Amino acid sequence: MLDSNQQARIEDLAWKIRYHIIEMTGVGKAGHIGGSCSAADIVAALYGWKMKHDPQNPHWPERDRFVMSKGHAALAQYAALAACGYFPEAELRHVKKLNGMLQGHPDLRRTPGIEANSGSLGQGLSIGVGMALGLRLDHLESKVFVMLGDGELAEGQVWEAAMAAANFKLDNLVGLLDCNRIQATGEIAQRFNTYPFTEKWQAFGWQVIEIDGHDVAAVCAALEQADQVSGRPTMIVAHTVKGKGIPFAENTAAYHNGILTEDLYRQALVDLEQKRRDETCCG
Amino acid sequence: MLWLNQRKAYGESLVRLGRQNSRVVVLEADLGKSTMSCFFQDAFPERYFEMGIAEANMIATAAGLSLTGKIPFAGSFAVFATGRAYDQIRTSICIPGLNVKICGSSAGLSDFGDGSTHQSIDDLALMRVLPNMTVLSPVDAVETEKMVMAMAEHDGPVYLRVCRNDLPVLTDPDVPWQIGQITEVKPDGDIALLATGVMVSLGLEAAEQLAREGIRLKVVNISTIKPLDADRLVEVLRGCRAFVTAEEHSVIGGLGSAVHEALSGRLNLPSAMIGIADQFGTSAYNWQELLAHYGLTSEAIAKAAMRLDRETAR
């Protein structure tokens, strides 16, 4: 169970992640704000509370693994890794720098703490299946967490991996479905309707837990519930808001990979600061 | 001459590897009986993963296994192992340079009956263009065995191309082999044949035919398609007036392309390329018939060499 201090720390990390997402996006350059912000609370719960990991020893064999299958949300993961101390937060200023450490999509050879390369959608869950099989062969208790996007579910390979995980009874594998309802070109329901999700994952043999993906206590409870299941994988279907925390970017495809003007950049940071003041005074 | 099967050598070598190294794991997409990885399944069932008929997932799962320190060998027919899972090989394996081994079995036209869908005329091209990838194309079963062992020693992605049918044994089990090796199977010659796979033994036949015409053909086995050692190529071509490349693969993107790329700007010799001329395969009653249909014969090699000999006569 989460105590109120722990919850506050996770919420603080989530806030920090969002602030960094805006800073990394900067002015006049494209950045995947929408899908990074929708994932922020879950990423914070994983790195800030749930996962066994050691920023000083990124290759610790007994660590839990996190794979960002929706690789375009790398900004959320970079922010979390920096906040945890995998590398200095100052590095975040150099996202997408020529041949730099922080690429547009996750690259395990370049960035400490990144566990898999992603960016071509649909592959992360399969990588997670391989990791879960390997960890089980080594009798390690470590878990594998894979974050997927709801738009990503149109990729057929996701369902190949879903079948494989159930076939191999991988109860050390947990999926986190960031259901922000919006793909790059618009609402999933309008563009390419892949609903319903919960029934699909259940039919594929997974335990499914449906939550509000911005309710940190609910995210943590779902992660604990996933520990209890035996003989099958768990999918946490997290309902989220694309662009969450950045009011003008919420629930719109425009900031899937959006460019901030100077005014909007300032606005986003002001909104975040305001939110933090509101929470500090009333929370 | 002794004829042995590369698939059998692949399966048996996996078992040998499995005994030596507990990190070796094997994945298959419902073709284990054909690729003969089934031998490994019998010996080490807990380290063998039947992945169903889902090659994309199999290849990315292999990537995940390698990230936990395993040495995965993932096999299927060459067309599926490369083409069906191309983006998975590219993104999940080659960009990070993961230690995953891919076996493309029943490669080239060797699955003669099944036709164009099952015949890989493009696997070398697809694998060769990927940075970080090593591409191997064994000449016989003995070399296949050495390659499987070398693949496990090499840290990084490797593609192994395996023929479905028995092939004459041209190499010696007691002679060591290493990745990158270029072997002069018949050293002396004025015209060189740079060949891979079955085309090497056909080249030896061509050399005999040419000898009767008074033309000396040097026969070279290039079983590492990538990395291709350009210095060594220049060395083996020293003293030759021209060369022919030969492969059971499209003339686009395979060994012939690799050789010409490597020699470009270094050595300017008249040359000819023997391979499948920018077309898909087709069904046939047997492999020989199919090879002949696409001009992959000792006669074709001899003819090309004769023409080059004539054109470069001093």
Coordinates of C-alpha atoms in Angstrom, one line a residue:
Chain A
M1 CA 0.0 0.0 0.0
L2 CA 1.0 3.5 -0.8
D3 CA 1.3 6.0 2.0
S4 CA 0.6 9.6 1.5
N5 CA 4.3 10.6 1.5
Q6 CA 5.0 8.0 -1.2
Q7 CA 2.0 9.3 -3.3
A8 CA 3.2 12.9 -2.9
R9 CA 6.7 11.9 -4.1
I10 CA 5.3 10.1 -7.2
E11 CA 3.1 13.1 -8.0
D12 CA 6.0 15.4 -7.6
L13 CA 8.1 13.2 -10.0
A14 CA 5.2 13.2 -12.5
W15 CA 5.0 17.0 -12.3
K16 CA 8.8 17.2 -12.8
I17 CA 8.5 14.9 -15.8
R18 CA 5.9 17.1 -17.4
Y19 CA 8.0 20.2 -16.8
H20 CA 11.0 18.6 -18.4
I21 CA 8.9 17.4 -21.3
I22 CA 8.0 21.1 -22.1
E23 CA 11.6 22.2 -21.5
M24 CA 12.9 19.4 -23.8
T25 CA 10.4 20.4 -26.5
G26 CA 11.4 24.0 -26.3
V27 CA 10.4 26.7 -28.8
G28 CA 10.0 26.2 -32.5
K29 CA 10.9 22.5 -32.6
A30 CA 8.6 19.5 -32.8
G31 CA 8.1 17.4 -29.7
H32 CA 5.8 14.5 -28.8
I33 CA 4.1 16.4 -26.0
G34 CA 0.7 14.7 -26.1
G35 CA 1.7 11.1 -25.6
S36 CA 4.6 11.9 -23.3
C37 CA 2.4 13.9 -20.9
S38 CA -0.4 11.2 -21.0
A39 CA 2.2 8.6 -19.8
A40 CA 3.8 10.8 -17.2
D41 CA 2.0 9.6 -14.1
I42 CA 2.5 5.9 -14.9
V43 CA 6.2 6.4 -15.7
A44 CA 6.5 8.2 -12.4
A45 CA 4.8 5.4 -10.5
L46 CA 7.2 2.9 -12.1
Y47 CA 10.5 4.7 -11.7
G48 CA 9.6 6.5 -8.5
W49 CA 8.0 3.6 -6.6
K50 CA 7.3 0.3 -8.2
M51 CA 10.5 -0.8 -10.0
K52 CA 13.6 -2.3 -8.5
H53 CA 16.3 -0.4 -10.2
D54 CA 19.7 1.2 -9.5
P55 CA 20.7 4.3 -11.4
Q56 CA 24.3 3.8 -10.3
N57 CA 24.2 0.3 -11.8
P58 CA 21.9 0.3 -14.8
H59 CA 22.8 -3.2 -15.8
W60 CA 22.1 -4.8 -12.4
P61 CA 20.9 -8.2 -13.4
E62 CA 18.1 -8.3 -10.8
R63 CA 16.5 -5.0 -11.8
D64 CA 13.0 -4.7 -13.2
R65 CA 12.8 -3.7 -16.9
F66 CA 10.8 -0.9 -18.5
V67 CA 10.3 -0.9 -22.2
M68 CA 8.7 2.2 -23.8
S69 CA 7.1 0.5 -26.8
K70 CA 5.5 3.8 -27.8
G71 CA 9.0 5.1 -28.3
H72 CA 7.8 8.6 -29.3
A73 CA 7.0 9.1 -25.6
A74 CA 10.8 8.9 -25.0
L75 CA 10.7 12.4 -23.4
A76 CA 8.7 11.1 -20.4
Q77 CA 11.3 8.3 -19.9
Y78 CA 14.3 10.6 -20.4
A79 CA 12.9 12.9 -17.7
A80 CA 12.3 10.1 -15.3
L81 CA 15.8 8.6 -15.9
A82 CA 17.4 12.0 -15.3
A83 CA 15.3 12.7 -12.2
C84 CA 16.4 9.3 -10.9
G85 CA 20.0 10.0 -11.5
Y86 CA 20.9 7.9 -14.5
F87 CA 22.5 11.0 -16.0
P88 CA 22.6 14.7 -15.1
E89 CA 19.3 16.6 -15.7
A90 CA 21.4 19.1 -17.7
E91 CA 21.6 16.5 -20.4
L92 CA 17.9 16.9 -21.1
R93 CA 18.8 20.2 -22.8
H94 CA 20.4 18.3 -25.6
V95 CA 17.6 16.0 -26.8
K96 CA 18.0 15.3 -30.5
K97 CA 21.4 17.0 -30.6
L98 CA 23.5 15.6 -33.5
N99 CA 24.8 12.2 -32.5
G100 CA 23.8 12.9 -28.9
M101 CA 22.9 10.8 -26.0
L102 CA 19.2 11.5 -26.1
Q103 CA 17.9 10.5 -29.5
G104 CA 14.4 11.2 -30.8
H105 CA 13.5 7.6 -29.9
P106 CA 14.9 5.4 -27.2
D107 CA 18.4 3.9 -27.9
L108 CA 19.8 1.5 -25.4
R109 CA 23.4 1.9 -26.7
R110 CA 23.3 5.7 -26.1
T111 CA 21.3 6.3 -23.0
P112 CA 21.9 4.8 -19.6
G113 CA 18.7 3.2 -18.3
I114 CA 17.1 2.6 -21.7
E115 CA 16.4 -1.1 -22.0
A116 CA 15.3 -1.5 -25.7
N117 CA 15.2 0.4 -28.9
S118 CA 11.8 1.4 -30.1
G119 CA 10.2 3.9 -32.4
S120 CA 8.9 1.6 -35.0
L121 CA 5.6 0.8 -33.2
G122 CA 4.4 -2.6 -32.2
Q123 CA 7.7 -4.2 -31.2
G124 CA 8.1 -3.5 -27.5
L125 CA 5.7 -6.1 -26.2
S126 CA 7.6 -8.8 -28.1
I127 CA 10.9 -7.6 -26.6
G128 CA 9.2 -7.7 -23.2
V129 CA 8.1 -11.3 -23.9
G130 CA 11.8 -12.2 -24.7
M131 CA 13.0 -10.5 -21.5
A132 CA 10.4 -12.2 -19.4
L133 CA 11.3 -15.6 -20.8
G134 CA 15.0 -14.9 -20.2
L135 CA 14.5 -13.7 -16.6
R136 CA 12.4 -16.8 -15.9
L137 CA 15.1 -19.1 -17.3
D138 CA 17.5 -17.5 -14.9
H139 CA 15.0 -17.9 -12.0
L140 CA 15.0 -14.1 -11.4
E141 CA 12.1 -12.5 -9.7
S142 CA 12.4 -9.3 -11.8
K143 CA 9.4 -8.0 -13.7
V144 CA 9.1 -6.6 -17.1
F145 CA 6.9 -3.5 -17.7
V146 CA 6.0 -2.5 -21.3
M147 CA 4.1 0.7 -22.0
L148 CA 2.0 0.7 -25.2
G149 CA 0.0 3.3 -26.9
D150 CA -3.6 2.8 -27.8
G151 CA -2.9 3.9 -31.4
E152 CA -0.1 1.3 -31.4
L153 CA -2.6 -1.5 -31.0
A154 CA -3.4 -1.4 -34.7
E155 CA 0.1 -3.0 -35.2
G156 CA -0.5 -6.7 -35.7
Q157 CA 2.7 -7.7 -33.9
V158 CA 1.2 -6.5 -30.6
W159 CA -1.3 -9.3 -30.9
E160 CA 1.3 -11.8 -31.8
A161 CA 3.1 -10.8 -28.6
A162 CA -0.2 -10.9 -26.7
M163 CA -0.7 -14.5 -27.7
A164 CA 2.9 -15.4 -27.0
A165 CA 2.8 -13.9 -23.5
A166 CA -0.4 -15.9 -22.7
N167 CA 1.0 -19.1 -24.3
F168 CA 4.2 -18.9 -22.1
K169 CA 2.1 -17.9 -19.0
L170 CA 4.3 -14.9 -18.4
D171 CA 3.1 -13.6 -15.1
N172 CA 6.4 -11.6 -14.8
L173 CA 5.2 -9.4 -17.7
V174 CA 3.0 -6.3 -17.2
G175 CA 1.7 -4.2 -20.0
L176 CA 0.6 -0.6 -19.4
L177 CA -1.8 0.7 -22.1
D178 CA -1.7 4.5 -22.3
C179 CA -5.3 5.0 -23.6
N180 CA -5.2 8.7 -24.5
R181 CA -7.8 8.0 -27.2
I182 CA -5.9 10.0 -29.9
Q183 CA -3.5 8.9 -32.5
A184 CA -1.4 11.2 -34.7
T185 CA -4.2 12.2 -37.0
G186 CA -7.2 12.3 -34.6
E187 CA -9.4 10.3 -32.4
I188 CA -8.9 6.5 -32.6
A189 CA -12.7 6.0 -32.6
Q190 CA -12.9 8.2 -35.7
R191 CA -9.7 7.4 -37.5
F192 CA -9.3 3.6 -37.1
N193 CA -11.5 2.1 -34.5
T194 CA -9.8 -0.6 -32.5
Y195 CA -12.1 -0.7 -29.5
P196 CA -12.9 -2.4 -27.2
F197 CA -9.5 -2.9 -25.5
T198 CA -10.4 -4.6 -22.3
E199 CA -12.4 -7.4 -23.9
K200 CA -9.6 -7.9 -26.5
W201 CA -6.9 -8.4 -23.9
Q202 CA -9.1 -10.6 -21.8
A203 CA -9.9 -12.7 -24.8
F204 CA -6.1 -13.0 -25.4
G205 CA -5.7 -14.6 -22.0
W206 CA -4.5 -11.6 -20.0
Q207 CA -5.6 -10.3 -16.6
V208 CA -6.9 -6.8 -17.3
I209 CA -7.1 -4.0 -14.8
E210 CA -8.8 -0.8 -15.9
I211 CA -7.9 2.4 -14.1
D212 CA -7.6 6.2 -14.4
G213 CA -4.0 6.6 -15.5
H214 CA -3.6 9.9 -13.8
D215 CA -4.7 8.6 -10.4
V216 CA -1.3 7.7 -8.9
A217 CA -2.9 5.7 -6.1
A218 CA -4.9 3.7 -8.6
V219 CA -1.8 3.1 -10.8
C220 CA 0.1 1.8 -7.9
A221 CA -2.8 -0.4 -6.7
A222 CA -3.0 -1.9 -10.2
L223 CA 0.7 -2.6 -10.2
E224 CA 0.4 -4.4 -6.9
Q225 CA -2.6 -6.3 -8.1
A226 CA -0.5 -7.5 -11.1
D227 CA 2.0 -9.0 -8.6
Q228 CA -0.8 -11.3 -7.3
V229 CA -1.7 -12.9 -10.6
S230 CA -0.1 -16.3 -11.4
G231 CA 0.2 -18.0 -14.8
R232 CA -0.8 -15.2 -17.0
P233 CA 0.3 -11.7 -17.9
T234 CA -1.4 -8.5 -16.9
M235 CA -2.5 -5.5 -18.9
I236 CA -3.2 -2.3 -17.1
V237 CA -5.6 -0.4 -19.3
A238 CA -5.0 3.2 -18.2
H239 CA -7.4 5.8 -19.3
T240 CA -5.5 9.0 -19.8
V241 CA -5.7 12.4 -21.4
K242 CA -3.4 13.2 -24.3
G243 CA -1.3 16.2 -23.3
K244 CA -2.4 15.9 -19.7
G245 CA -1.2 18.9 -17.5
I246 CA -0.8 21.2 -20.4
P247 CA -4.3 22.7 -20.8
F248 CA -4.0 23.9 -24.3
A249 CA -2.5 20.6 -25.5
E250 CA -5.1 18.3 -23.7
N251 CA -7.3 16.1 -25.8
T252 CA -6.0 17.2 -29.1
A253 CA -4.0 15.6 -31.9
A254 CA -2.3 18.9 -32.6
Y255 CA 0.3 18.3 -30.0
H256 CA 0.9 14.6 -30.8
N257 CA 4.2 16.0 -32.2
G258 CA 3.6 19.7 -31.8
I259 CA 5.7 22.8 -32.1
L260 CA 5.4 25.4 -29.3
T261 CA 5.6 29.1 -30.0
E262 CA 7.5 31.2 -27.5
D263 CA 4.1 32.3 -26.0
L264 CA 2.8 28.7 -25.7
Y265 CA 6.0 27.5 -24.3
R266 CA 5.8 30.1 -21.5
Q267 CA 2.1 29.4 -21.0
A268 CA 2.8 25.7 -20.5
L269 CA 5.4 26.3 -17.9
V270 CA 3.2 28.9 -16.2
D271 CA 0.3 26.4 -16.1
L272 CA 2.5 23.8 -14.6
E273 CA 3.8 26.2 -12.0
Q274 CA 0.3 27.2 -11.2
K275 CA -0.8 23.6 -10.8
R276 CA 2.1 22.9 -8.4
R277 CA 1.1 26.0 -6.3
D278 CA -2.5 24.8 -6.2
E279 CA -1.5 21.4 -5.1
T280 CA 0.9 22.6 -2.4
C281 CA -1.7 24.9 -0.9
C282 CA -4.7 22.6 -1.1
G283 CA -3.3 19.1 -1.4
Chain B
M1 CA 32.4 -37.1 -53.3
L2 CA 30.7 -36.8 -50.0
W3 CA 27.3 -35.0 -49.9
L4 CA 25.9 -33.6 -46.7
N5 CA 23.0 -31.4 -45.6
Q6 CA 23.5 -27.9 -44.2
R7 CA 20.2 -28.0 -42.3
K8 CA 21.2 -31.1 -40.5
A9 CA 24.6 -29.5 -39.7
Y10 CA 22.7 -26.5 -38.4
G11 CA 20.5 -28.6 -36.0
E12 CA 23.4 -30.7 -34.8
S13 CA 25.7 -27.8 -34.2
L14 CA 23.0 -26.1 -32.2
V15 CA 22.9 -29.1 -29.9
R16 CA 26.7 -29.0 -29.6
L17 CA 26.5 -25.4 -28.7
G18 CA 23.8 -26.0 -26.3
R19 CA 26.0 -28.4 -24.4
Q20 CA 28.9 -26.0 -24.3
N21 CA 26.9 -22.9 -23.4
S22 CA 23.8 -22.7 -21.3
R23 CA 23.1 -19.1 -22.6
V24 CA 22.2 -20.5 -26.0
V25 CA 18.5 -20.5 -26.7
V26 CA 16.6 -21.4 -29.9
L27 CA 13.4 -20.0 -31.3
E28 CA 11.3 -21.3 -34.2
A29 CA 8.1 -20.3 -36.0
D30 CA 6.6 -23.8 -36.7
L31 CA 9.4 -24.9 -39.1
G32 CA 11.7 -26.6 -36.6
K33 CA 11.4 -29.9 -38.3
S34 CA 12.5 -28.3 -41.5
T35 CA 15.3 -26.1 -40.2
M36 CA 16.2 -29.0 -38.0
S37 CA 16.4 -26.9 -34.8
C38 CA 14.1 -29.7 -33.6
F39 CA 17.3 -31.5 -32.6
F40 CA 17.9 -28.7 -30.0
Q41 CA 14.3 -29.0 -28.8
D42 CA 14.8 -32.7 -28.1
A43 CA 18.1 -32.0 -26.2
F44 CA 17.1 -28.8 -24.3
P45 CA 13.4 -28.4 -24.3
E46 CA 13.5 -25.7 -21.6
R47 CA 15.7 -23.5 -23.8
Y48 CA 13.6 -24.0 -27.0
F49 CA 10.8 -21.7 -27.8
E50 CA 8.1 -22.6 -30.3
M51 CA 6.9 -19.1 -31.2
G52 CA 4.1 -20.1 -33.5
I53 CA 3.7 -18.9 -37.0
A54 CA 4.5 -15.3 -36.1
E55 CA 8.0 -14.3 -37.3
A56 CA 7.9 -10.7 -36.4
N57 CA 7.2 -11.5 -32.8
M58 CA 9.8 -14.3 -32.8
I59 CA 12.5 -11.9 -34.0
A60 CA 11.7 -9.2 -31.5
T61 CA 11.4 -11.8 -28.7
A62 CA 14.9 -13.0 -29.6
A63 CA 16.0 -9.4 -29.1
G64 CA 14.5 -9.4 -25.6
L65 CA 16.1 -12.7 -24.8
S66 CA 19.5 -11.3 -25.9
L67 CA 18.9 -8.3 -23.5
T68 CA 18.9 -10.8 -20.6
G69 CA 22.2 -12.2 -21.7
K70 CA 21.0 -15.2 -23.7
I71 CA 22.4 -16.0 -27.2
P72 CA 19.2 -16.6 -29.2
F73 CA 19.2 -18.5 -32.5
A74 CA 16.0 -17.7 -34.4
G75 CA 15.2 -19.8 -37.5
S76 CA 12.7 -20.0 -40.2
F77 CA 12.7 -20.2 -44.0
A78 CA 15.0 -17.5 -45.4
V79 CA 12.1 -15.6 -47.0
F80 CA 10.2 -15.3 -43.7
A81 CA 13.2 -14.9 -41.4
T82 CA 14.4 -11.9 -43.3
G83 CA 11.5 -10.3 -45.3
R84 CA 8.6 -11.0 -42.9
A85 CA 10.6 -9.7 -39.9
Y86 CA 12.7 -7.1 -41.7
D87 CA 11.7 -4.1 -39.6
Q88 CA 12.1 -6.1 -36.4
I89 CA 15.6 -7.1 -37.4
R90 CA 16.3 -3.5 -38.3
T91 CA 14.8 -1.7 -35.3
S92 CA 15.0 -4.2 -32.4
I93 CA 18.2 -5.9 -33.3
C94 CA 20.5 -4.1 -35.7
I95 CA 20.2 -0.5 -34.5
P96 CA 21.3 -1.5 -31.0
G97 CA 23.5 -4.3 -32.4
L98 CA 22.1 -7.0 -30.3
N99 CA 23.6 -10.5 -30.0
V100 CA 20.9 -12.3 -32.0
K101 CA 21.5 -15.0 -34.6
I102 CA 19.1 -15.5 -37.4
C103 CA 19.0 -18.6 -39.6
G104 CA 17.4 -18.3 -43.0
S105 CA 16.8 -21.9 -44.0
S106 CA 15.7 -23.4 -47.4
A107 CA 17.4 -20.3 -48.9
G108 CA 17.8 -19.4 -52.5
L109 CA 15.9 -21.7 -54.9
S110 CA 16.5 -24.8 -52.7
D111 CA 12.8 -25.1 -51.8
F112 CA 12.2 -25.9 -55.5
G113 CA 8.6 -27.1 -55.2
D114 CA 7.1 -24.4 -53.2
G115 CA 7.7 -21.6 -55.7
S116 CA 8.2 -17.9 -55.6
T117 CA 6.8 -17.3 -52.1
H118 CA 9.2 -19.6 -50.5
Q119 CA 12.4 -19.0 -52.6
S120 CA 14.7 -16.3 -51.2
I121 CA 16.3 -14.4 -54.1
D122 CA 16.6 -11.3 -51.9
D123 CA 17.7 -12.4 -48.4
L124 CA 21.4 -11.5 -48.8
A125 CA 20.5 -8.1 -50.1
L126 CA 18.1 -7.4 -47.2
M127 CA 20.5 -8.5 -44.5
R128 CA 23.6 -7.0 -46.1
V129 CA 22.2 -3.5 -46.2
L130 CA 21.7 -3.4 -42.5
P131 CA 24.5 -1.8 -40.5
N132 CA 26.0 -4.0 -37.7
M133 CA 24.8 -7.2 -39.5
T134 CA 27.2 -10.0 -40.4
V135 CA 26.0 -12.2 -43.3
L136 CA 27.2 -15.7 -43.8
S137 CA 26.5 -18.1 -46.7
P138 CA 28.2 -21.5 -46.2
V139 CA 29.5 -23.6 -49.1
D140 CA 28.8 -26.9 -47.5
A141 CA 27.6 -28.7 -44.3
V142 CA 31.0 -28.7 -42.8
E143 CA 31.4 -25.0 -43.1
T144 CA 27.9 -24.5 -41.7
E145 CA 28.9 -26.3 -38.6
K146 CA 32.0 -24.1 -38.1
M147 CA 29.8 -21.0 -38.8
V148 CA 27.3 -21.9 -36.1
M149 CA 30.0 -22.2 -33.6
A150 CA 31.6 -18.9 -34.7
M151 CA 28.3 -17.1 -34.6
A152 CA 28.0 -17.9 -30.9
E153 CA 31.5 -16.5 -30.3
H154 CA 30.8 -13.3 -32.2
D155 CA 29.0 -10.6 -30.2
G156 CA 26.4 -9.0 -32.5
P157 CA 23.7 -9.9 -35.0
V158 CA 24.5 -12.6 -37.6
Y159 CA 22.5 -13.9 -40.5
L160 CA 23.2 -17.5 -41.7
R161 CA 21.9 -18.6 -45.0
V162 CA 21.2 -22.4 -45.2
C163 CA 20.5 -24.5 -48.2
R164 CA 17.7 -27.1 -48.1
N165 CA 19.4 -29.7 -50.2
D166 CA 22.5 -31.9 -49.9
L167 CA 25.6 -30.3 -51.1
P168 CA 29.1 -31.7 -52.0
V169 CA 31.6 -31.3 -49.1
L170 CA 34.4 -29.0 -50.3
T171 CA 35.9 -28.1 -46.9
D172 CA 37.9 -29.9 -44.3
P173 CA 36.5 -30.3 -40.8
D174 CA 40.0 -30.0 -39.3
V175 CA 40.8 -26.7 -40.9
P176 CA 39.7 -23.8 -38.7
W177 CA 37.3 -21.1 -40.1
Q178 CA 36.7 -17.6 -39.1
I179 CA 34.2 -14.9 -40.0
G180 CA 35.5 -12.8 -42.9
Q181 CA 37.5 -15.6 -44.4
I182 CA 37.8 -15.8 -48.2
T183 CA 39.0 -19.2 -49.4
E184 CA 40.8 -20.1 -52.6
V185 CA 39.3 -23.5 -53.4
K186 CA 41.2 -23.8 -56.6
P187 CA 44.1 -21.4 -56.4
D188 CA 45.6 -21.0 -59.9
G189 CA 43.9 -19.2 -62.7
D190 CA 43.8 -16.3 -65.1
I191 CA 40.1 -15.7 -64.6
A192 CA 38.7 -15.8 -61.1
L193 CA 35.3 -17.1 -60.0
L194 CA 34.1 -15.4 -56.8
A195 CA 31.2 -17.6 -55.7
T196 CA 29.0 -18.5 -52.7
G197 CA 27.0 -21.5 -51.7
V198 CA 26.2 -24.1 -54.4
M199 CA 27.8 -21.9 -57.1
V200 CA 31.3 -22.8 -55.7
S201 CA 30.9 -26.5 -56.5
L202 CA 29.4 -25.6 -59.9
G203 CA 32.5 -23.4 -60.4
L204 CA 34.8 -26.4 -59.8
E205 CA 32.9 -28.2 -62.6
A206 CA 33.2 -25.2 -64.8
A207 CA 37.0 -25.1 -64.1
E208 CA 37.3 -28.6 -65.4
Q209 CA 35.3 -27.7 -68.6
L210 CA 37.5 -24.7 -69.1
A211 CA 40.7 -26.6 -68.5
R212 CA 39.8 -28.6 -71.6
E213 CA 39.7 -25.3 -73.5
G214 CA 43.0 -24.3 -72.1
I215 CA 41.6 -21.7 -69.7
R216 CA 42.6 -21.7 -66.1
L217 CA 39.8 -20.7 -63.7
K218 CA 40.6 -19.8 -60.1
V219 CA 37.7 -20.7 -57.8
V220 CA 37.1 -18.7 -54.7
N221 CA 34.6 -19.4 -51.9
I222 CA 33.2 -16.2 -50.4
S223 CA 31.1 -17.4 -47.5
T224 CA 31.2 -14.2 -45.5
I225 CA 29.1 -11.9 -47.6
K226 CA 29.5 -9.1 -45.0
P227 CA 31.9 -7.9 -43.8
L228 CA 33.7 -8.4 -47.1
D229 CA 37.5 -8.0 -46.8
A230 CA 38.4 -5.7 -49.7
D231 CA 42.1 -6.1 -49.2
R232 CA 41.9 -9.8 -49.3
L233 CA 39.7 -9.6 -52.4
V234 CA 42.4 -7.6 -54.2
E235 CA 44.9 -10.1 -53.1
V236 CA 43.1 -13.1 -54.4
L237 CA 42.5 -11.3 -57.7
R238 CA 46.1 -10.5 -58.1
G239 CA 47.3 -12.0 -61.4
C240 CA 43.8 -12.5 -62.7
R241 CA 42.7 -10.7 -65.9
A242 CA 39.0 -10.8 -65.1
F243 CA 36.5 -12.2 -62.7
V244 CA 33.0 -13.7 -62.5
T245 CA 30.7 -13.5 -59.5
A246 CA 28.1 -16.3 -59.0
E247 CA 25.3 -16.7 -56.5
E248 CA 21.9 -18.3 -56.0
H249 CA 20.4 -14.9 -55.4
S250 CA 19.2 -11.9 -57.4
V251 CA 22.1 -10.2 -59.2
I252 CA 20.8 -7.1 -57.4
G253 CA 22.2 -6.6 -53.9
G254 CA 23.9 -9.9 -53.2
L255 CA 27.5 -11.2 -53.5
G256 CA 28.1 -9.7 -57.0
S257 CA 27.0 -6.3 -55.8
A258 CA 29.1 -6.6 -52.6
V259 CA 32.2 -7.5 -54.6
H260 CA 31.8 -4.7 -57.1
E261 CA 31.2 -2.2 -54.2
A262 CA 34.3 -3.4 -52.4
L263 CA 36.5 -3.2 -55.5
S264 CA 35.1 0.1 -56.8
G265 CA 37.9 2.6 -57.0
R266 CA 40.5 0.0 -56.1
L267 CA 40.7 -2.6 -58.8
N268 CA 39.3 -2.2 -62.3
L269 CA 38.9 -5.6 -63.9
P270 CA 36.4 -6.8 -66.5
S271 CA 33.8 -8.8 -64.8
A272 CA 30.5 -10.7 -65.2
M273 CA 27.7 -11.4 -62.8
I274 CA 25.9 -14.7 -62.6
G275 CA 22.7 -14.7 -60.5
I276 CA 19.0 -14.5 -60.8
A277 CA 18.1 -11.7 -63.2
D278 CA 15.7 -9.5 -61.3
Q279 CA 12.8 -11.9 -61.2
F280 CA 11.1 -14.1 -58.7
G281 CA 11.4 -17.9 -58.4
T282 CA 9.0 -20.5 -59.6
S283 CA 8.0 -24.1 -58.8
A284 CA 9.9 -27.0 -60.3
Y285 CA 10.2 -30.7 -59.9
N286 CA 13.7 -30.5 -58.7
W287 CA 16.4 -28.0 -57.7
Q288 CA 18.8 -28.8 -60.6
E289 CA 16.0 -28.0 -63.1
L290 CA 15.4 -24.7 -61.4
L291 CA 19.1 -23.7 -61.2
A292 CA 19.3 -24.4 -64.9
H293 CA 16.2 -22.4 -65.6
Y294 CA 17.8 -19.3 -64.1
G295 CA 21.2 -19.9 -65.7
L296 CA 22.9 -21.0 -62.5
T297 CA 25.0 -23.7 -64.1
S298 CA 28.6 -24.7 -64.6
E299 CA 28.1 -24.1 -68.3
A300 CA 27.0 -20.5 -67.6
I301 CA 30.0 -19.9 -65.5
A302 CA 32.3 -21.5 -68.1
K303 CA 30.7 -19.4 -70.9
A304 CA 31.1 -16.2 -69.0
A305 CA 34.7 -17.0 -68.2
M306 CA 35.5 -17.9 -71.8
R307 CA 34.1 -14.6 -73.0
L308 CA 36.1 -12.7 -70.4
D309 CA 39.2 -14.7 -71.4
R310 CA 38.7 -13.9 -75.0
E311 CA 38.1 -10.2 -74.3
T312 CA 41.1 -9.8 -72.1
A313 CA 43.5 -11.9 -74.1
R314 CA 47.0 -10.3 -74.3

